[in-house]
Amino acid sequence: MTKKTHAFQAEVSQLLHLVTHSLYSNPDIFVRELISNASDACDKLRFEALNAPELFEDAPELAIRVAFDKEAKTITITDNGIGLSAQEAIDNLGTIAKSGTRDFVSKLTGDQKKDSQLIGQFGVGFYSGYIVAERITVESRRAGLPASEGVRWVSGGTGEFEVDTIERAARGTAITLHLRDDKTEYLDRWKLKQVIERYSDHISLPIEMPKEEWNEETKTYDIKDEWEAVNSASALWTRSKKDITAEQYKAFYKNISHDFEEPLTWSHNRVEGSTEYTQLLYVPKKARQDLWSRDSKPGIKLYVKRVFITDEAESLMPNYLRFVHGVVDSADLPLNVSRELLQESRDVRAIREGNTRRVLTMIEDLAKRSGAKSDETTVVDEDAEDVVDYNAFYAEFGAVLKEGLGEDFANRDKIAGLLRFATSTTDTVSVSLADYKARMKEGQEAIYYITAENQSAARNSPQLEVFKKKGIEVLLMTDRVDEWALSFLNEFDGTPMQSVAKGAVDLGKLQDEAEKKAAESAAETFKPTLDKLKTALADKAKDVRITTRLVDSPACLVVEDGEYSTQLARLLKQAGQKAPEVKPILEINADHALVKKLETSTAFDDLAHILFDQALLAEGGLPEDPASYVRRVNALLT
Ligand code: ADP
């Protein structure tokens, strides 16, 4: 193969443009990103060598080296890991494979200020080299390939890159950054060492730099031909808790998560018993970009006896806790653990259960430590900040957490206790089910809730009227997952959950005898009109009945207990899924002027349909035939 020029994939060009043109707020991170790649490359080699030990050739000691050359203005980061073949260099360094990165690029606005903030939060792996370099040369040889099949990849980071075949005896990759003139501060041993210590101390391989010696004559440091490790080179999670500082925990988090922000909290434990493992789990502050996408990856890396196995071990954490990042190191799993084994093994199940319990406890602690509720005394993790804003955590991850109601039956009560809601009397999403229960009215026998598209639709819903009148608080549920998730929660702490839009209103002891009597007699006198309504709306309504739940509105729609609500049916349809046809029940308010008018109206049929369609509109739906609706209303108006 001779030298060939390739074009970057469009997304890469976009990304590179941004990296080189935006004022990057924290250039140091290129060190972290490139060392992290080097470390991954060594992990991959170690993993492949489990079945093919010859890949180690005669150099089984893995290490990363960071060197610099003041004259040439270069920094070179070398690893003896898995390396790249020519094709891999073209594929991996010219395109973006990760869907998360692609999503990220698609969010770029072109507004430099906003974009550089975004990019700061994201981390861009290899391409971060271009924050400081005007040109990058990568020389590599894949483990197992002959020396004649080395590769050199060169690019100035604009539009294209060159790939050439070279002779390379050394296995692995050397990345040389040709620094821009305004970034030569990195050509300094002290500076580089400091950055490595800050970001990469926990890397389990030695990171080596050339030794330096003071020269009295020239009054400068001479670089020696000897290497020394500048990090502790022991996997962070294997160290004892008391030997790890909060700074080190945070740096490790940033490294495994690529998150720019610090974690909200973490928990590090050695679990002993029939299954032995170490877990180091972090809860982030912000949801990552792809948390909602279908191919969102779990955030847990699996190690077996310190050998990296996979970062796609879905079975180590339930799906609804996919926002958690961390490391699990098992002492029991075999090193050549297969995908199948990962799904079925008893040890894996035990680890997942242990992780789940741990994370739920961490979240419970967050809630207890939350600034809003400092009345409870709890043991505060001395490493984590002691005051947190649980509502802020909940705003990021509450909707994911709710999926757990349907996914994790064993922990349902625990999860329910962690949920927060806005209510008819509280604007912020901050009320727990326990809070709600504590202030239930005397005689109230259920926890009432309403699901709607958004808070104002929920607040103004006709179904809420009688509850407002009686001063009964109602939970407002406006997350898309709410209705699905809540269908798994029939009760909380012994009190049933009751949708205000389902079934007949039964306020039980909250309703007085007089009200019940009035409703019954209204149903009697109204019977002929009800029958006429049923006939007129036979296609639309399953039933028509008098209700006591309305105060100001003439009518509303409800469904039977246990049926899909009209709201959920709509959501399913929007999502292109099959939804059962729900025929709602039309409930009417016998005291309302419009309803009274029905009895004597000459345009009975029009009025009946208007009542029905308005009830639908009031809950955010659309009349089946909007044009007819408009025609009918106009006929009445004129
Ligand atoms: P990623 O987040 O996947 O690491 P990068 O842009 O940092 O994204 O790197 C892209 C790919 O290039 C990596 O997935 C890996 O396959 C390859 N790569 C980067 N650095 C090295 C290295 N030092 N050795 C071997 N492969 C590397």
Short mmCIF file of C-alpha atoms and ligand atoms in Angstrom, two decimals, residues 33-34 37-38 40-41 44 79 82-84 92-93 98 124-127 140 173 175 258, ligand 1:
data_model
loop_
_atom_site.label_atom_id
_atom_site.label_comp_id
_atom_site.label_asym_id
_atom_site.label_seq_id
_atom_site.Cartn_x
_atom_site.Cartn_y
_atom_site.Cartn_z
CA GLU A 33 -8.61 11.28 26.67
CA LEU A 34 -5.49 9.99 24.94
CA ASN A 37 -7.58 5.39 24.83
CA ALA A 38 -4.11 3.96 25.40
CA ASP A 40 -8.32 0.79 26.67
CA ALA A 41 -5.98 -0.49 23.95
CA LYS A 44 -8.19 -5.03 24.75
CA ASP A 79 1.20 2.37 24.34
CA ILE A 82 -3.66 -3.87 20.78
CA GLY A 83 -2.64 -1.33 18.09
CA LEU A 84 -4.40 -0.54 14.82
CA ASN A 92 -11.70 4.26 13.72
CA LEU A 93 -9.94 7.56 13.26
CA LYS A 98 -20.58 5.65 18.69
CA VAL A 124 -14.39 13.88 22.19
CA GLY A 125 -11.83 11.14 22.66
CA PHE A 126 -9.03 11.03 20.14
CA TYR A 127 -10.10 14.25 18.45
CA SER A 140 0.75 1.86 14.98
CA THR A 173 0.31 2.89 19.04
CA ILE A 175 0.35 9.34 18.95
CA HIS A 258 -16.50 11.02 29.92
P1 ADP B 1 -13.68 6.11 21.71
O1 ADP B 1 -14.57 6.86 22.63
O2 ADP B 1 -14.32 4.98 21.00
O3 ADP B 1 -12.39 5.76 22.35
P2 ADP B 1 -12.03 7.83 20.12
O4 ADP B 1 -12.37 8.89 19.14
O5 ADP B 1 -11.24 8.25 21.30
O6 ADP B 1 -13.40 7.18 20.56
O7 ADP B 1 -11.25 6.69 19.41
C1 ADP B 1 -11.81 6.08 18.29
C2 ADP B 1 -11.28 4.68 18.14
O8 ADP B 1 -9.93 4.69 17.73
C3 ADP B 1 -11.29 3.86 19.41
O9 ADP B 1 -12.54 3.27 19.65
C4 ADP B 1 -10.22 2.82 19.09
O10 ADP B 1 -10.77 1.79 18.30
C5 ADP B 1 -9.25 3.58 18.25
N1 ADP B 1 -8.11 4.06 19.07
C6 ADP B 1 -7.93 5.27 19.60
N2 ADP B 1 -6.78 5.33 20.29
C7 ADP B 1 -6.20 4.11 20.18
C8 ADP B 1 -4.98 3.50 20.68
N3 ADP B 1 -4.12 4.17 21.44
N4 ADP B 1 -4.76 2.21 20.33
C9 ADP B 1 -5.62 1.50 19.58
N5 ADP B 1 -6.77 2.01 19.10
C10 ADP B 1 -7.06 3.30 19.38
#
